């Protein structure tokens, strides 16, 4: 599969989970926990494959995107720390929904920048064959990715 199509599919999966979360009420703490756990896993794996494989390949193929990529890594940094906090937080805690809301704002902004501001340049620079080969590498890496958000390189925690 084309690497950018694969990453955009991940973005869609996460957006669906966000919408589900937004439909929950303050009494639905079990449901909020279940959705948040899925969000943590999806975003941790996604950030991992981007940082380990896609971002370095994109930077090499399209050096003009370097500033965007460096900014994206800093956005990942903030996101993975929020994910690690959500993981250990009681869903009934009054700060839980607020933390999820801030996470969603951050991720939506980040996804918008990836999809609108620099993925198109990477697509142009790489072409279809390289993107397909890269997509296969991303897919193969997914099952091997750690599920701990702080294991992501951008966390800077180890
Ligand atoms: Fe990203
Ligand atoms: Fe992404």
PDB file of C-alpha atoms and ligand atoms in Angstrom:
ATOM      1  CA  UNK A   1       0.000   0.000   0.000  1.00  0.00           C
ATOM      2  CA  UNK A   2       1.060   3.584  -0.711  1.00  0.00           C
ATOM      3  CA  UNK A   3       2.699   4.988   2.454  1.00  0.00           C
ATOM      4  CA  UNK A   4       0.718   8.236   2.428  1.00  0.00           C
ATOM      5  CA  UNK A   5      -2.568   6.393   1.893  1.00  0.00           C
ATOM      6  CA  UNK A   6      -1.708   4.143   4.843  1.00  0.00           C
ATOM      7  CA  UNK A   7      -0.924   7.126   7.104  1.00  0.00           C
ATOM      8  CA  UNK A   8      -4.102   8.927   6.048  1.00  0.00           C
ATOM      9  CA  UNK A   9      -6.115   5.792   6.834  1.00  0.00           C
ATOM     10  CA  UNK A  10      -4.627   5.832  10.333  1.00  0.00           C
ATOM     11  CA  UNK A  11      -5.662   9.484  10.667  1.00  0.00           C
ATOM     12  CA  UNK A  12      -9.218   8.533   9.707  1.00  0.00           C
ATOM     13  CA  UNK A  13      -9.306   5.688  12.234  1.00  0.00           C
ATOM     14  CA  UNK A  14      -8.241   8.078  14.987  1.00  0.00           C
ATOM     15  CA  UNK A  15     -10.739  10.745  13.909  1.00  0.00           C
ATOM     16  CA  UNK A  16     -13.533   8.135  14.166  1.00  0.00           C
ATOM     17  CA  UNK A  17     -12.465   7.342  17.730  1.00  0.00           C
ATOM     18  CA  UNK A  18     -12.422  11.065  18.559  1.00  0.00           C
ATOM     19  CA  UNK A  19     -15.988  11.423  17.265  1.00  0.00           C
ATOM     20  CA  UNK A  20     -17.061   8.439  19.384  1.00  0.00           C
ATOM     21  CA  UNK A  21     -15.444  10.023  22.419  1.00  0.00           C
ATOM     22  CA  UNK A  22     -17.202  13.332  21.790  1.00  0.00           C
ATOM     23  CA  UNK A  23     -20.560  11.536  21.861  1.00  0.00           C
ATOM     24  CA  UNK A  24     -20.010  10.128  25.347  1.00  0.00           C
ATOM     25  CA  UNK A  25     -21.448  11.714  28.470  1.00  0.00           C
ATOM     26  CA  UNK A  26     -19.728  12.306  31.804  1.00  0.00           C
ATOM     27  CA  UNK A  27     -21.398   9.151  33.177  1.00  0.00           C
ATOM     28  CA  UNK A  28     -19.943   6.920  30.421  1.00  0.00           C
ATOM     29  CA  UNK A  29     -16.593   6.413  32.117  1.00  0.00           C
ATOM     30  CA  UNK A  30     -16.165   2.786  30.952  1.00  0.00           C
ATOM     31  CA  UNK A  31     -16.823   3.793  27.363  1.00  0.00           C
ATOM     32  CA  UNK A  32     -14.416   6.721  27.660  1.00  0.00           C
ATOM     33  CA  UNK A  33     -11.739   4.402  29.049  1.00  0.00           C
ATOM     34  CA  UNK A  34     -12.248   1.915  26.206  1.00  0.00           C
ATOM     35  CA  UNK A  35     -12.020   4.607  23.513  1.00  0.00           C
ATOM     36  CA  UNK A  36      -9.041   6.317  25.129  1.00  0.00           C
ATOM     37  CA  UNK A  37      -7.155   2.994  25.280  1.00  0.00           C
ATOM     38  CA  UNK A  38      -7.712   2.524  21.544  1.00  0.00           C
ATOM     39  CA  UNK A  39      -6.606   6.104  20.859  1.00  0.00           C
ATOM     40  CA  UNK A  40      -3.425   5.548  22.879  1.00  0.00           C
ATOM     41  CA  UNK A  41      -2.583   2.384  20.956  1.00  0.00           C
ATOM     42  CA  UNK A  42      -3.411   3.765  17.505  1.00  0.00           C
ATOM     43  CA  UNK A  43      -1.478   6.989  17.994  1.00  0.00           C
ATOM     44  CA  UNK A  44       1.510   5.334  19.634  1.00  0.00           C
ATOM     45  CA  UNK A  45       1.945   2.897  16.748  1.00  0.00           C
ATOM     46  CA  UNK A  46       1.314   5.664  14.211  1.00  0.00           C
ATOM     47  CA  UNK A  47       3.850   8.050  15.757  1.00  0.00           C
ATOM     48  CA  UNK A  48       6.368   5.217  15.955  1.00  0.00           C
ATOM     49  CA  UNK A  49       6.169   4.209  12.283  1.00  0.00           C
ATOM     50  CA  UNK A  50       6.266   7.857  11.195  1.00  0.00           C
ATOM     51  CA  UNK A  51       9.310   8.650  13.305  1.00  0.00           C
ATOM     52  CA  UNK A  52      11.194   5.428  12.610  1.00  0.00           C
ATOM     53  CA  UNK A  53      10.500   5.087   8.908  1.00  0.00           C
ATOM     54  CA  UNK A  54       8.381   7.725   7.185  1.00  0.00           C
ATOM     55  CA  UNK A  55       9.852  10.979   8.491  1.00  0.00           C
ATOM     56  CA  UNK A  56      13.507  10.059   7.799  1.00  0.00           C
ATOM     57  CA  UNK A  57      12.624   8.802   4.301  1.00  0.00           C
ATOM     58  CA  UNK A  58      10.558  11.929   3.610  1.00  0.00           C
ATOM     59  CA  UNK A  59      13.335  14.213   4.795  1.00  0.00           C
ATOM     60  CA  UNK A  60      15.824  12.479   2.531  1.00  0.00           C
ATOM     61  CA  UNK A  61      13.556  12.537  -0.519  1.00  0.00           C
ATOM     62  CA  UNK A  62      12.239  16.081   0.000  1.00  0.00           C
ATOM     63  CA  UNK A  63      14.801  18.118   1.993  1.00  0.00           C
ATOM     64  CA  UNK A  64      12.626  21.240   1.674  1.00  0.00           C
ATOM     65  CA  UNK A  65      10.155  19.664   4.098  1.00  0.00           C
ATOM     66  CA  UNK A  66      12.771  19.491   6.884  1.00  0.00           C
ATOM     67  CA  UNK A  67      11.326  22.383   8.930  1.00  0.00           C
ATOM     68  CA  UNK A  68       7.835  20.871   8.720  1.00  0.00           C
ATOM     69  CA  UNK A  69       9.186  17.497   9.810  1.00  0.00           C
ATOM     70  CA  UNK A  70      11.074  18.965  12.759  1.00  0.00           C
ATOM     71  CA  UNK A  71       7.901  20.776  13.829  1.00  0.00           C
ATOM     72  CA  UNK A  72       5.935  17.559  13.432  1.00  0.00           C
ATOM     73  CA  UNK A  73       8.361  15.752  15.739  1.00  0.00           C
ATOM     74  CA  UNK A  74       7.860  18.438  18.412  1.00  0.00           C
ATOM     75  CA  UNK A  75       4.101  18.006  18.048  1.00  0.00           C
ATOM     76  CA  UNK A  76       4.532  14.248  18.490  1.00  0.00           C
ATOM     77  CA  UNK A  77       6.545  14.985  21.624  1.00  0.00           C
ATOM     78  CA  UNK A  78       3.609  16.823  23.199  1.00  0.00           C
ATOM     79  CA  UNK A  79       1.121  14.187  22.011  1.00  0.00           C
ATOM     80  CA  UNK A  80       2.983  11.134  23.334  1.00  0.00           C
ATOM     81  CA  UNK A  81       3.370  12.723  26.774  1.00  0.00           C
ATOM     82  CA  UNK A  82      -0.364  13.435  26.841  1.00  0.00           C
ATOM     83  CA  UNK A  83      -1.004   9.819  25.801  1.00  0.00           C
ATOM     84  CA  UNK A  84       1.171   8.534  28.629  1.00  0.00           C
ATOM     85  CA  UNK A  85      -0.822  10.633  31.113  1.00  0.00           C
ATOM     86  CA  UNK A  86      -4.171   9.464  29.752  1.00  0.00           C
ATOM     87  CA  UNK A  87      -3.015   5.876  30.057  1.00  0.00           C
ATOM     88  CA  UNK A  88      -2.565   6.130  33.792  1.00  0.00           C
ATOM     89  CA  UNK A  89      -5.479   8.430  34.554  1.00  0.00           C
ATOM     90  CA  UNK A  90      -8.875   7.451  36.010  1.00  0.00           C
ATOM     91  CA  UNK A  91     -11.551   8.071  33.355  1.00  0.00           C
ATOM     92  CA  UNK A  92     -13.805   9.411  36.119  1.00  0.00           C
ATOM     93  CA  UNK A  93     -11.231  12.088  37.001  1.00  0.00           C
ATOM     94  CA  UNK A  94     -12.619  15.529  36.162  1.00  0.00           C
ATOM     95  CA  UNK A  95      -9.444  16.287  34.199  1.00  0.00           C
ATOM     96  CA  UNK A  96      -9.791  13.230  31.933  1.00  0.00           C
ATOM     97  CA  UNK A  97     -12.208  14.707  29.400  1.00  0.00           C
ATOM     98  CA  UNK A  98     -10.299  18.004  29.373  1.00  0.00           C
ATOM     99  CA  UNK A  99      -7.055  16.181  28.664  1.00  0.00           C
ATOM    100  CA  UNK A 100      -8.689  14.208  25.863  1.00  0.00           C
ATOM    101  CA  UNK A 101     -10.068  17.453  24.396  1.00  0.00           C
ATOM    102  CA  UNK A 102      -6.647  19.075  24.343  1.00  0.00           C
ATOM    103  CA  UNK A 103      -5.164  15.906  22.831  1.00  0.00           C
ATOM    104  CA  UNK A 104      -7.805  15.941  20.092  1.00  0.00           C
ATOM    105  CA  UNK A 105      -7.124  19.611  19.289  1.00  0.00           C
ATOM    106  CA  UNK A 106      -3.403  18.915  19.054  1.00  0.00           C
ATOM    107  CA  UNK A 107      -3.786  15.820  16.894  1.00  0.00           C
ATOM    108  CA  UNK A 108      -6.310  17.436  14.546  1.00  0.00           C
ATOM    109  CA  UNK A 109      -3.972  20.387  14.014  1.00  0.00           C
ATOM    110  CA  UNK A 110      -1.025  18.044  13.454  1.00  0.00           C
ATOM    111  CA  UNK A 111      -2.899  15.837  10.969  1.00  0.00           C
ATOM    112  CA  UNK A 112      -4.097  18.888   9.051  1.00  0.00           C
ATOM    113  CA  UNK A 113      -0.508  20.120   8.685  1.00  0.00           C
ATOM    114  CA  UNK A 114       0.789  16.720   7.593  1.00  0.00           C
ATOM    115  CA  UNK A 115      -1.946  16.203   5.021  1.00  0.00           C
ATOM    116  CA  UNK A 116      -2.178  19.766   3.681  1.00  0.00           C
ATOM    117  CA  UNK A 117       1.252  21.308   4.141  1.00  0.00           C
ATOM    118  CA  UNK A 118       3.888  18.698   3.484  1.00  0.00           C
ATOM    119  CA  UNK A 119       2.713  15.193   2.573  1.00  0.00           C
ATOM    120  CA  UNK A 120       1.906  16.441  -0.962  1.00  0.00           C
ATOM    121  CA  UNK A 121       5.548  17.538  -1.426  1.00  0.00           C
ATOM    122  CA  UNK A 122       6.736  14.118  -0.291  1.00  0.00           C
ATOM    123  CA  UNK A 123       4.355  12.432  -2.719  1.00  0.00           C
ATOM    124  CA  UNK A 124       5.733  14.553  -5.543  1.00  0.00           C
ATOM    125  CA  UNK A 125       9.364  13.891  -4.600  1.00  0.00           C
ATOM    126  CA  UNK A 126       8.979  10.135  -4.131  1.00  0.00           C
ATOM    127  CA  UNK A 127       6.634   8.960  -6.806  1.00  0.00           C
ATOM    128  CA  UNK A 128       4.381   5.950  -6.725  1.00  0.00           C
ATOM    129  CA  UNK A 129       6.883   3.083  -6.646  1.00  0.00           C
ATOM    130  CA  UNK A 130       8.891   4.399  -3.732  1.00  0.00           C
ATOM    131  CA  UNK A 131       5.726   5.249  -1.821  1.00  0.00           C
ATOM    132  CA  UNK A 132       4.443   1.726  -2.320  1.00  0.00           C
ATOM    133  CA  UNK A 133       7.719   0.199  -1.144  1.00  0.00           C
ATOM    134  CA  UNK A 134       7.710   2.546   1.855  1.00  0.00           C
ATOM    135  CA  UNK A 135       4.104   1.632   2.626  1.00  0.00           C
ATOM    136  CA  UNK A 136       5.082  -2.027   2.811  1.00  0.00           C
ATOM    137  CA  UNK A 137       7.800  -1.177   5.311  1.00  0.00           C
ATOM    138  CA  UNK A 138       5.330   0.820   7.426  1.00  0.00           C
ATOM    139  CA  UNK A 139       2.864  -2.051   7.410  1.00  0.00           C
ATOM    140  CA  UNK A 140       5.542  -4.565   8.412  1.00  0.00           C
ATOM    141  CA  UNK A 141       6.695  -2.313  11.277  1.00  0.00           C
ATOM    142  CA  UNK A 142       3.234  -1.868  12.830  1.00  0.00           C
ATOM    143  CA  UNK A 143       3.062  -5.182  14.741  1.00  0.00           C
ATOM    144  CA  UNK A 144       6.597  -4.585  16.063  1.00  0.00           C
ATOM    145  CA  UNK A 145       5.937  -1.056  17.314  1.00  0.00           C
ATOM    146  CA  UNK A 146       5.946  -0.589  21.102  1.00  0.00           C
ATOM    147  CA  UNK A 147       2.625   0.185  22.793  1.00  0.00           C
ATOM    148  CA  UNK A 148       4.222   2.497  25.356  1.00  0.00           C
ATOM    149  CA  UNK A 149       3.860   6.111  24.147  1.00  0.00           C
ATOM    150  CA  UNK A 150       7.078   7.104  25.904  1.00  0.00           C
ATOM    151  CA  UNK A 151       9.057   4.551  23.888  1.00  0.00           C
ATOM    152  CA  UNK A 152       8.530   6.820  20.860  1.00  0.00           C
ATOM    153  CA  UNK A 153      11.817   8.605  20.001  1.00  0.00           C
ATOM    154  CA  UNK A 154      10.235  12.082  20.156  1.00  0.00           C
ATOM    155  CA  UNK A 155       9.279  11.474  23.817  1.00  0.00           C
ATOM    156  CA  UNK A 156      12.970  11.889  24.608  1.00  0.00           C
ATOM    157  CA  UNK A 157      12.494   9.823  27.746  1.00  0.00           C
ATOM    158  CA  UNK A 158      15.102   7.125  27.107  1.00  0.00           C
TER     159      UNK A 158
HETATM  160 FE1  LIG B   1       2.559  12.703  12.726  1.00  0.00          FE
HETATM  161 FE1  LIG B   2       0.327  11.225  10.898  1.00  0.00          FE
END
